[in-house]
PDB file of C-alpha atoms in Angstrom:
ATOM      1  CA  MET U   1     -31.417  10.253 -24.075  1.00  0.00           C
ATOM      2  CA  GLU U   2     -28.939   7.329 -24.207  1.00  0.00           C
ATOM      3  CA  HIS U   3     -28.340   5.696 -20.849  1.00  0.00           C
ATOM      4  CA  VAL U   4     -24.620   5.815 -19.817  1.00  0.00           C
ATOM      5  CA  GLU U   5     -23.436   3.250 -17.321  1.00  0.00           C
ATOM      6  CA  PRO U   6     -21.244   4.757 -14.704  1.00  0.00           C
ATOM      7  CA  ASN U   7     -17.518   3.906 -15.032  1.00  0.00           C
ATOM      8  CA  ILE U   8     -17.137   1.467 -12.063  1.00  0.00           C
ATOM      9  CA  ASP U   9     -13.436   0.991 -12.643  1.00  0.00           C
ATOM     10  CA  GLY U  10     -12.884   4.732 -12.727  1.00  0.00           C
ATOM     11  CA  PHE U  11     -14.860   5.223  -9.495  1.00  0.00           C
ATOM     12  CA  LYS U  12     -12.945   2.616  -7.590  1.00  0.00           C
ATOM     13  CA  TYR U  13      -9.635   4.401  -8.806  1.00  0.00           C
ATOM     14  CA  TYR U  14     -10.816   7.766  -7.700  1.00  0.00           C
ATOM     15  CA  CYS U  15     -11.830   6.323  -4.248  1.00  0.00           C
ATOM     16  CA  SER U  16      -8.488   4.425  -3.594  1.00  0.00           C
ATOM     17  CA  ARG U  17      -6.850   5.432  -0.388  1.00  0.00           C
ATOM     18  CA  PHE U  18      -4.152   4.255   1.924  1.00  0.00           C
ATOM     19  CA  LYS U  19      -3.865   7.035   4.431  1.00  0.00           C
ATOM     20  CA  ASN U  20      -6.242   5.636   7.114  1.00  0.00           C
ATOM     21  CA  HIS U  21      -6.859   7.673  10.208  1.00  0.00           C
ATOM     22  CA  PHE U  22      -7.062   6.451  13.808  1.00  0.00           C
ATOM     23  CA  SER U  23      -8.694   7.579  17.055  1.00  0.00           C
ATOM     24  CA  PHE U  24      -8.237   6.676  20.770  1.00  0.00           C
ATOM     25  CA  ASP U  25     -11.971   5.682  20.708  1.00  0.00           C
ATOM     26  CA  GLU U  26     -11.068   2.742  18.612  1.00  0.00           C
ATOM     27  CA  ARG U  27      -7.601   1.536  19.806  1.00  0.00           C
ATOM     28  CA  LEU U  28      -7.094  -1.101  17.181  1.00  0.00           C
ATOM     29  CA  THR U  29      -5.662   0.546  14.068  1.00  0.00           C
ATOM     30  CA  PRO U  30      -5.714  -0.612  10.339  1.00  0.00           C
ATOM     31  CA  TRP U  31      -1.953  -1.240  10.210  1.00  0.00           C
ATOM     32  CA  SER U  32       0.109  -4.454  10.721  1.00  0.00           C
ATOM     33  CA  CYS U  33       2.982  -4.678  13.047  1.00  0.00           C
ATOM     34  CA  PRO U  34       6.236  -3.987  11.107  1.00  0.00           C
ATOM     35  CA  HIS U  35       8.095  -6.145  13.675  1.00  0.00           C
ATOM     36  CA  CYS U  36       6.308  -9.457  13.663  1.00  0.00           C
ATOM     37  CA  LYS U  37       4.160  -8.892  10.519  1.00  0.00           C
ATOM     38  CA  ILE U  38       1.313 -10.739  12.224  1.00  0.00           C
ATOM     39  CA  GLY U  39      -0.216  -8.450  14.916  1.00  0.00           C
ATOM     40  CA  ARG U  40      -2.035  -5.128  14.704  1.00  0.00           C
ATOM     41  CA  LEU U  41      -0.893  -1.739  15.971  1.00  0.00           C
ATOM     42  CA  ILE U  42      -2.899  -0.424  19.061  1.00  0.00           C
ATOM     43  CA  ALA U  43      -3.130   3.204  19.748  1.00  0.00           C
ATOM     44  CA  LYS U  44      -3.264   3.835  23.655  1.00  0.00           C
ATOM     45  CA  GLU U  45      -3.835   7.461  24.541  1.00  0.00           C
ATOM     46  CA  GLU U  46      -1.255   7.398  27.214  1.00  0.00           C
ATOM     47  CA  ASN U  47       1.441   6.599  24.947  1.00  0.00           C
ATOM     48  CA  PHE U  48       0.994   9.732  22.793  1.00  0.00           C
ATOM     49  CA  PHE U  49       1.627  13.365  23.180  1.00  0.00           C
ATOM     50  CA  CYS U  50      -0.955  15.547  21.437  1.00  0.00           C
ATOM     51  CA  GLN U  51      -1.212  19.220  21.031  1.00  0.00           C
ATOM     52  CA  GLU U  52      -3.160  21.867  19.178  1.00  0.00           C
ATOM     53  CA  THR U  53      -1.387  24.044  16.522  1.00  0.00           C
ATOM     54  CA  LEU U  54      -2.980  27.493  16.494  1.00  0.00           C
ATOM     55  CA  ILE U  55      -3.667  28.919  13.076  1.00  0.00           C
ATOM     56  CA  LEU U  56      -3.301  32.911  13.243  1.00  0.00           C
ATOM     57  CA  HIS U  57      -5.383  35.131  11.146  1.00  0.00           C
ATOM     58  CA  SER U  58      -7.731  32.332   9.898  1.00  0.00           C
ATOM     59  CA  GLU U  59     -11.317  31.163  10.546  1.00  0.00           C
ATOM     60  CA  ARG U  60     -10.242  27.523  10.346  1.00  0.00           C
ATOM     61  CA  LYS U  61     -10.148  25.364  13.357  1.00  0.00           C
ATOM     62  CA  PRO U  62      -6.707  24.648  14.938  1.00  0.00           C
ATOM     63  CA  SER U  63      -5.000  21.545  13.760  1.00  0.00           C
ATOM     64  CA  LEU U  64      -3.634  18.769  15.943  1.00  0.00           C
ATOM     65  CA  GLN U  65      -0.247  17.205  16.059  1.00  0.00           C
ATOM     66  CA  TYR U  66       0.743  14.052  17.742  1.00  0.00           C
ATOM     67  CA  SER U  67       3.884  11.903  18.348  1.00  0.00           C
ATOM     68  CA  GLY U  68       4.149   8.662  20.302  1.00  0.00           C
ATOM     69  CA  PHE U  69       4.180   4.992  19.715  1.00  0.00           C
ATOM     70  CA  PHE U  70       1.790   2.124  18.904  1.00  0.00           C
ATOM     71  CA  ILE U  71       2.104  -1.233  20.604  1.00  0.00           C
ATOM     72  CA  CYS U  72       1.550  -4.493  18.737  1.00  0.00           C
ATOM     73  CA  ASN U  73      -1.249  -6.663  20.103  1.00  0.00           C
ATOM     74  CA  CYS U  74       0.737  -9.680  19.404  1.00  0.00           C
ATOM     75  CA  CYS U  75       4.537  -9.226  20.088  1.00  0.00           C
ATOM     76  CA  ASP U  76       4.350  -5.981  22.191  1.00  0.00           C
ATOM     77  CA  ASN U  77       6.964  -4.280  20.162  1.00  0.00           C
ATOM     78  CA  LYS U  78       6.723  -0.419  19.797  1.00  0.00           C
ATOM     79  CA  THR U  79       6.377   1.534  16.466  1.00  0.00           C
ATOM     80  CA  PHE U  80       7.058   5.257  16.737  1.00  0.00           C
ATOM     81  CA  SER U  81       4.842   7.707  14.659  1.00  0.00           C
ATOM     82  CA  THR U  82       4.122  11.392  14.106  1.00  0.00           C
ATOM     83  CA  GLY U  83       1.287  12.928  12.386  1.00  0.00           C
ATOM     84  CA  THR U  84      -1.542  15.538  12.191  1.00  0.00           C
ATOM     85  CA  GLY U  85      -5.182  15.332  13.227  1.00  0.00           C
ATOM     86  CA  LYS U  86      -8.493  17.080  13.282  1.00  0.00           C
ATOM     87  CA  ASN U  87     -11.394  17.473  15.753  1.00  0.00           C
ATOM     88  CA  ASN U  88     -14.308  16.099  13.644  1.00  0.00           C
ATOM     89  CA  TYR U  89     -18.082  16.547  14.347  1.00  0.00           C
ATOM     90  CA  TYR U  90     -20.494  13.580  14.028  1.00  0.00           C
ATOM     91  CA  CYS U  91     -24.089  13.434  14.547  1.00  0.00           C
ATOM     92  CA  GLY U  92     -26.889  10.946  13.916  1.00  0.00           C
ATOM     93  CA  GLY U  93     -30.268   9.685  14.981  1.00  0.00           C
ATOM     94  CA  ASP U  94     -31.614   6.502  16.432  1.00  0.00           C
ATOM     95  CA  ASP U  95     -34.382   5.069  14.298  1.00  0.00           C
ATOM     96  CA  GLU U  96     -35.993   3.173  17.190  1.00  0.00           C
ATOM     97  CA  THR U  97     -35.839   5.746  19.992  1.00  0.00           C
ATOM     98  CA  GLY U  98     -35.790   9.029  17.921  1.00  0.00           C
ATOM     99  CA  ASP U  99     -32.976  10.206  20.051  1.00  0.00           C
ATOM    100  CA  PHE U 100     -30.360  12.590  18.357  1.00  0.00           C
ATOM    101  CA  THR U 101     -26.729  12.202  19.172  1.00  0.00           C
ATOM    102  CA  GLU U 102     -23.657  14.367  18.413  1.00  0.00           C
ATOM    103  CA  MET U 103     -20.092  14.197  19.368  1.00  0.00           C
ATOM    104  CA  TYR U 104     -16.581  15.524  18.589  1.00  0.00           C
ATOM    105  CA  VAL U 105     -13.778  13.062  18.081  1.00  0.00           C
ATOM    106  CA  ASN U 106      -9.996  13.757  17.514  1.00  0.00           C
ATOM    107  CA  GLU U 107      -8.848  11.639  14.562  1.00  0.00           C
ATOM    108  CA  TYR U 108      -5.248  11.449  13.504  1.00  0.00           C
ATOM    109  CA  THR U 109      -3.485  10.700  10.228  1.00  0.00           C
ATOM    110  CA  PRO U 110       0.213   9.505  10.322  1.00  0.00           C
ATOM    111  CA  GLN U 111       3.048  11.187   8.434  1.00  0.00           C
ATOM    112  CA  PHE U 112       5.719   9.007   9.593  1.00  0.00           C
ATOM    113  CA  PHE U 113       6.483   5.440  11.054  1.00  0.00           C
ATOM    114  CA  SER U 114       9.584   3.900  12.499  1.00  0.00           C
ATOM    115  CA  PRO U 115      10.158   1.355  11.648  1.00  0.00           C
ATOM    116  CA  SER U 116       8.187   1.854   8.293  1.00  0.00           C
ATOM    117  CA  ILE U 117       5.087  -0.294   8.152  1.00  0.00           C
ATOM    118  CA  MET U 118       4.433  -2.593   5.098  1.00  0.00           C
ATOM    119  CA  LEU U 119       1.135  -1.555   3.309  1.00  0.00           C
ATOM    120  CA  PHE U 120       1.048  -5.054   1.754  1.00  0.00           C
ATOM    121  CA  ASN U 121       3.318  -8.035   2.444  1.00  0.00           C
ATOM    122  CA  PRO U 122       5.091  -9.324  -0.629  1.00  0.00           C
ATOM    123  CA  PRO U 123       5.363 -13.112  -1.297  1.00  0.00           C
ATOM    124  CA  ALA U 124       8.107 -14.862   0.709  1.00  0.00           C
ATOM    125  CA  SER U 125      10.315 -15.496  -2.276  1.00  0.00           C
ATOM    126  CA  THR U 126      10.429 -11.814  -3.246  1.00  0.00           C
ATOM    127  CA  PRO U 127      14.147 -10.907  -3.586  1.00  0.00           C
ATOM    128  CA  GLN U 128      15.409  -8.876  -0.699  1.00  0.00           C
ATOM    129  CA  SER U 129      16.543  -5.822  -2.964  1.00  0.00           C
ATOM    130  CA  VAL U 130      12.818  -5.528  -4.086  1.00  0.00           C
ATOM    131  CA  ARG U 131      11.621  -5.645  -0.448  1.00  0.00           C
ATOM    132  CA  ASP U 132      14.151  -2.918   0.572  1.00  0.00           C
ATOM    133  CA  SER U 133      13.176  -0.717  -2.367  1.00  0.00           C
ATOM    134  CA  LEU U 134       9.419  -1.176  -1.235  1.00  0.00           C
ATOM    135  CA  LYS U 135      10.349  -0.134   2.386  1.00  0.00           C
ATOM    136  CA  ARG U 136      11.824   2.942   1.008  1.00  0.00           C
ATOM    137  CA  ALA U 137       8.459   3.758  -1.007  1.00  0.00           C
ATOM    138  CA  PHE U 138       6.421   2.892   2.229  1.00  0.00           C
ATOM    139  CA  SER U 139       8.514   5.133   4.488  1.00  0.00           C
ATOM    140  CA  ILE U 140       7.888   8.265   2.623  1.00  0.00           C
ATOM    141  CA  CYS U 141       4.336   7.690   1.190  1.00  0.00           C
ATOM    142  CA  TRP U 142       2.695   9.431   4.166  1.00  0.00           C
ATOM    143  CA  CYS U 143       4.527  12.724   3.658  1.00  0.00           C
ATOM    144  CA  ASP U 144       5.766  12.877   0.016  1.00  0.00           C
ATOM    145  CA  ILE U 145       3.469  11.029  -2.461  1.00  0.00           C
ATOM    146  CA  PRO U 146       5.306  11.966  -5.601  1.00  0.00           C
ATOM    147  CA  ALA U 147       8.540  10.864  -4.182  1.00  0.00           C
ATOM    148  CA  SER U 148       7.177   7.593  -3.068  1.00  0.00           C
ATOM    149  CA  CYS U 149       5.689   6.839  -6.422  1.00  0.00           C
ATOM    150  CA  ASN U 150       9.147   7.574  -7.954  1.00  0.00           C
ATOM    151  CA  VAL U 151      10.760   5.075  -5.669  1.00  0.00           C
ATOM    152  CA  LEU U 152       8.189   2.515  -6.746  1.00  0.00           C
ATOM    153  CA  ARG U 153       9.207   3.123 -10.242  1.00  0.00           C
ATOM    154  CA  VAL U 154      12.810   2.412  -9.273  1.00  0.00           C
ATOM    155  CA  THR U 155      11.461  -0.895  -7.700  1.00  0.00           C
ATOM    156  CA  VAL U 156      10.331  -1.749 -11.089  1.00  0.00           C
ATOM    157  CA  GLU U 157      13.905  -1.250 -12.507  1.00  0.00           C
ATOM    158  CA  ILE U 158      15.216  -3.527  -9.685  1.00  0.00           C
ATOM    159  CA  LEU U 159      12.604  -6.153 -10.395  1.00  0.00           C
ATOM    160  CA  LEU U 160      13.550  -6.297 -14.000  1.00  0.00           C
ATOM    161  CA  LYS U 161      17.246  -6.946 -13.239  1.00  0.00           C
ATOM    162  CA  GLU U 162      16.211  -9.635 -10.691  1.00  0.00           C
ATOM    163  CA  ARG U 163      14.002 -11.500 -13.267  1.00  0.00           C
ATOM    164  CA  TRP U 164      15.822 -10.899 -16.366  1.00  0.00           C
ATOM    165  CA  PRO U 165      19.469 -10.537 -15.474  1.00  0.00           C
ATOM    166  CA  GLU U 166      20.571 -12.153 -18.793  1.00  0.00           C
ATOM    167  CA  VAL U 167      19.019  -9.392 -20.979  1.00  0.00           C
ATOM    168  CA  PRO U 168      21.621  -6.682 -21.903  1.00  0.00           C
ATOM    169  CA  ILE U 169      19.211  -3.771 -22.222  1.00  0.00           C
ATOM    170  CA  VAL U 170      17.768  -4.508 -18.678  1.00  0.00           C
ATOM    171  CA  ILE U 171      21.304  -4.231 -17.105  1.00  0.00           C
ATOM    172  CA  ASN U 172      22.841  -1.434 -19.202  1.00  0.00           C
ATOM    173  CA  GLY U 173      19.801   0.431 -20.616  1.00  0.00           C
ATOM    174  CA  GLN U 174      18.770   3.725 -19.219  1.00  0.00           C
ATOM    175  CA  ASN U 175      15.227   4.132 -20.570  1.00  0.00           C
ATOM    176  CA  LEU U 176      12.749   1.987 -18.851  1.00  0.00           C
ATOM    177  CA  ASN U 177      10.172   2.279 -21.582  1.00  0.00           C
ATOM    178  CA  LYS U 178      12.558   0.785 -24.080  1.00  0.00           C
ATOM    179  CA  LYS U 179      13.455  -2.083 -21.532  1.00  0.00           C
ATOM    180  CA  LEU U 180       9.740  -2.970 -20.969  1.00  0.00           C
ATOM    181  CA  ASN U 181       9.087  -2.903 -24.839  1.00  0.00           C
ATOM    182  CA  GLU U 182      12.126  -5.202 -25.555  1.00  0.00           C
ATOM    183  CA  LEU U 183      10.908  -7.621 -22.723  1.00  0.00           C
ATOM    184  CA  LYS U 184       7.602  -7.962 -24.351  1.00  0.00           C
ATOM    185  CA  LYS U 185       9.294  -8.840 -27.590  1.00  0.00           C
ATOM    186  CA  ILE U 186      11.223 -11.521 -25.757  1.00  0.00           C
ATOM    187  CA  GLU U 187       8.266 -12.937 -23.658  1.00  0.00           C
ATOM    188  CA  ALA U 188       5.717 -12.626 -26.486  1.00  0.00           C
ATOM    189  CA  SER U 189       4.589 -16.272 -25.907  1.00  0.00           C
ATOM    190  CA  GLN U 190       4.188 -15.865 -22.151  1.00  0.00           C
ATOM    191  CA  PRO U 191       0.769 -14.291 -21.353  1.00  0.00           C
ATOM    192  CA  LYS U 192       1.305 -14.084 -17.832  1.00  0.00           C
ATOM    193  CA  LEU U 193       4.721 -12.362 -18.115  1.00  0.00           C
ATOM    194  CA  LEU U 194       3.188  -9.830 -20.609  1.00  0.00           C
ATOM    195  CA  GLU U 195       0.542  -8.994 -18.178  1.00  0.00           C
ATOM    196  CA  ILE U 196       3.124  -8.268 -15.535  1.00  0.00           C
ATOM    197  CA  LEU U 197       5.194  -6.107 -17.952  1.00  0.00           C
ATOM    198  CA  ASP U 198       1.882  -4.026 -18.523  1.00  0.00           C
ATOM    199  CA  TYR U 199       1.514  -3.659 -14.660  1.00  0.00           C
ATOM    200  CA  PHE U 200       5.110  -2.327 -14.638  1.00  0.00           C
ATOM    201  CA  LEU U 201       4.374  -0.031 -17.512  1.00  0.00           C
ATOM    202  CA  ALA U 202       1.476   1.563 -15.606  1.00  0.00           C
ATOM    203  CA  ILE U 203       3.819   2.094 -12.455  1.00  0.00           C
ATOM    204  CA  LYS U 204       6.375   3.623 -14.837  1.00  0.00           C
ATOM    205  CA  TRP U 205       3.866   6.230 -16.128  1.00  0.00           C
ATOM    206  CA  LEU U 206       2.812   7.224 -12.628  1.00  0.00           C
ATOM    207  CA  GLY U 207       6.387   7.429 -11.440  1.00  0.00           C
ATOM    208  CA  ASN U 208       7.297   9.652 -14.511  1.00  0.00           C
ATOM    209  CA  ASN U 209       4.470  11.929 -13.341  1.00  0.00           C
ATOM    210  CA  GLY U 210       5.846  12.087  -9.786  1.00  0.00           C
ATOM    211  CA  SER U 211       9.211  12.961 -11.108  1.00  0.00           C
ATOM    212  CA  HIS U 212       8.364  15.773 -13.349  1.00  0.00           C
ATOM    213  CA  ASP U 213       5.212  17.661 -12.122  1.00  0.00           C
ATOM    214  CA  ALA U 214       4.381  16.390  -8.604  1.00  0.00           C
ATOM    215  CA  GLU U 215       0.754  16.346  -9.345  1.00  0.00           C
ATOM    216  CA  LEU U 216       0.107  12.949  -8.077  1.00  0.00           C
ATOM    217  CA  GLU U 217      -2.515  12.383  -5.552  1.00  0.00           C
ATOM    218  CA  GLU U 218      -3.114   9.849  -2.746  1.00  0.00           C
ATOM    219  CA  ARG U 219      -5.492   7.693  -4.920  1.00  0.00           C
ATOM    220  CA  ASP U 220      -2.690   7.606  -7.745  1.00  0.00           C
ATOM    221  CA  LEU U 221      -0.223   6.011  -5.303  1.00  0.00           C
ATOM    222  CA  ALA U 222      -2.734   3.760  -3.586  1.00  0.00           C
ATOM    223  CA  VAL U 223      -3.579   2.305  -7.008  1.00  0.00           C
ATOM    224  CA  ALA U 224       0.232   1.996  -7.862  1.00  0.00           C
ATOM    225  CA  PHE U 225       0.760  -0.005  -4.560  1.00  0.00           C
ATOM    226  CA  LYS U 226      -2.162  -2.298  -5.641  1.00  0.00           C
ATOM    227  CA  ILE U 227      -0.734  -2.939  -9.047  1.00  0.00           C
ATOM    228  CA  MET U 228       2.829  -3.734  -7.521  1.00  0.00           C
ATOM    229  CA  ASP U 229       1.218  -6.091  -4.904  1.00  0.00           C
ATOM    230  CA  LYS U 230      -0.681  -7.983  -7.712  1.00  0.00           C
ATOM    231  CA  ALA U 231       2.624  -8.168  -9.826  1.00  0.00           C
ATOM    232  CA  LEU U 232       4.656  -9.613  -7.044  1.00  0.00           C
ATOM    233  CA  ILE U 233       2.013 -12.240  -6.423  1.00  0.00           C
ATOM    234  CA  LEU U 234       1.844 -13.204 -10.058  1.00  0.00           C
ATOM    235  CA  LEU U 235       5.851 -13.424 -10.179  1.00  0.00           C
ATOM    236  CA  TYR U 236       6.751 -14.922  -6.892  1.00  0.00           C
ATOM    237  CA  SER U 237       3.662 -16.667  -5.241  1.00  0.00           C
ATOM    238  CA  ARG U 238       3.866 -20.446  -5.373  1.00  0.00           C
ATOM    239  CA  ASP U 239       0.674 -21.300  -3.462  1.00  0.00           C
ATOM    240  CA  ASP U 240      -1.326 -22.390  -6.536  1.00  0.00           C
ATOM    241  CA  ASN U 241       1.415 -24.891  -7.546  1.00  0.00           C
ATOM    242  CA  SER U 242       1.697 -26.513  -4.168  1.00  0.00           C
ATOM    243  CA  VAL U 243      -2.149 -27.122  -4.132  1.00  0.00           C
ATOM    244  CA  SER U 244      -2.081 -28.465  -7.638  1.00  0.00           C
ATOM    245  CA  GLU U 245       0.623 -30.896  -6.734  1.00  0.00           C
ATOM    246  CA  TRP U 246      -1.437 -32.126  -3.769  1.00  0.00           C
ATOM    247  CA  VAL U 247      -4.352 -32.604  -6.120  1.00  0.00           C
ATOM    248  CA  ARG U 248      -2.217 -34.827  -8.322  1.00  0.00           C
ATOM    249  CA  MET U 249      -0.845 -36.929  -5.484  1.00  0.00           C
ATOM    250  CA  ILE U 250      -4.448 -37.567  -3.945  1.00  0.00           C
ATOM    251  CA  ASN U 251      -5.877 -38.480  -7.393  1.00  0.00           C
ATOM    252  CA  ALA U 252      -3.044 -40.666  -8.252  1.00  0.00           C
ATOM    253  CA  ALA U 253      -3.396 -42.556  -4.933  1.00  0.00           C
ATOM    254  CA  GLU U 254      -7.111 -42.699  -5.295  1.00  0.00           C
ATOM    255  CA  GLY U 255      -7.647 -42.066  -1.696  1.00  0.00           C
ATOM    256  CA  ARG U 256      -5.081 -44.427  -0.232  1.00  0.00           C
ATOM    257  CA  PRO U 257      -2.707 -42.977   2.473  1.00  0.00           C
ATOM    258  CA  ILE U 258       0.050 -41.041   1.014  1.00  0.00           C
ATOM    259  CA  LYS U 259       3.443 -41.917   2.279  1.00  0.00           C
ATOM    260  CA  SER U 260       6.517 -39.719   2.255  1.00  0.00           C
TER     261      SER U 260
END
């Protein structure tokens, strides 16, 4: 029988997620502070109201709901959040002692943040209109995945107008697919821009699905966010250029002190 290698890229796609959960046993959460963009959000139990929601005529366990606020471990600002939770069972054994342990832990998943948190931080030179559109996508991704992906598609439209304001079809056209194809012709000699336009096309397809059949899942939006993050880095990050310039200056000076 022919040996078939597993599709690693497909597996990574399937496992992509952004809806991390948190518990009060581990107070430091995965999310950055939306105020200072530096610190991490901390979940202190005394800052949250948690309650069980009973499920009638069902054998399922009661679900949990929470509301409250996180505190930044850097700037101390508060971020309000609501969401749901589950009482999960964990068990395991200690290989050295042979002891068996078991525990129940309440774990919570956010459905809303205020202010909305950034799932990734775009480069500093990213246009404000693009940042604002991203914030709208981030604000609803927790509770409405198809709508969030559609907003990300709108972000692509905004990006095209910011980057190619002189191209008539970009400003006046209604069909995003035609815009991308036209820009590929215009930028045919620019491999980097062609790669970015392919990124935008992938987001466009996912956004279309979000608009028409609402069958998108968390992994689809998680991948769309990763694609947008990479596209913005390619378009607006200048880190590589600054390093290259420093290398040129040092080599030209042959180790002598560089004066301003």
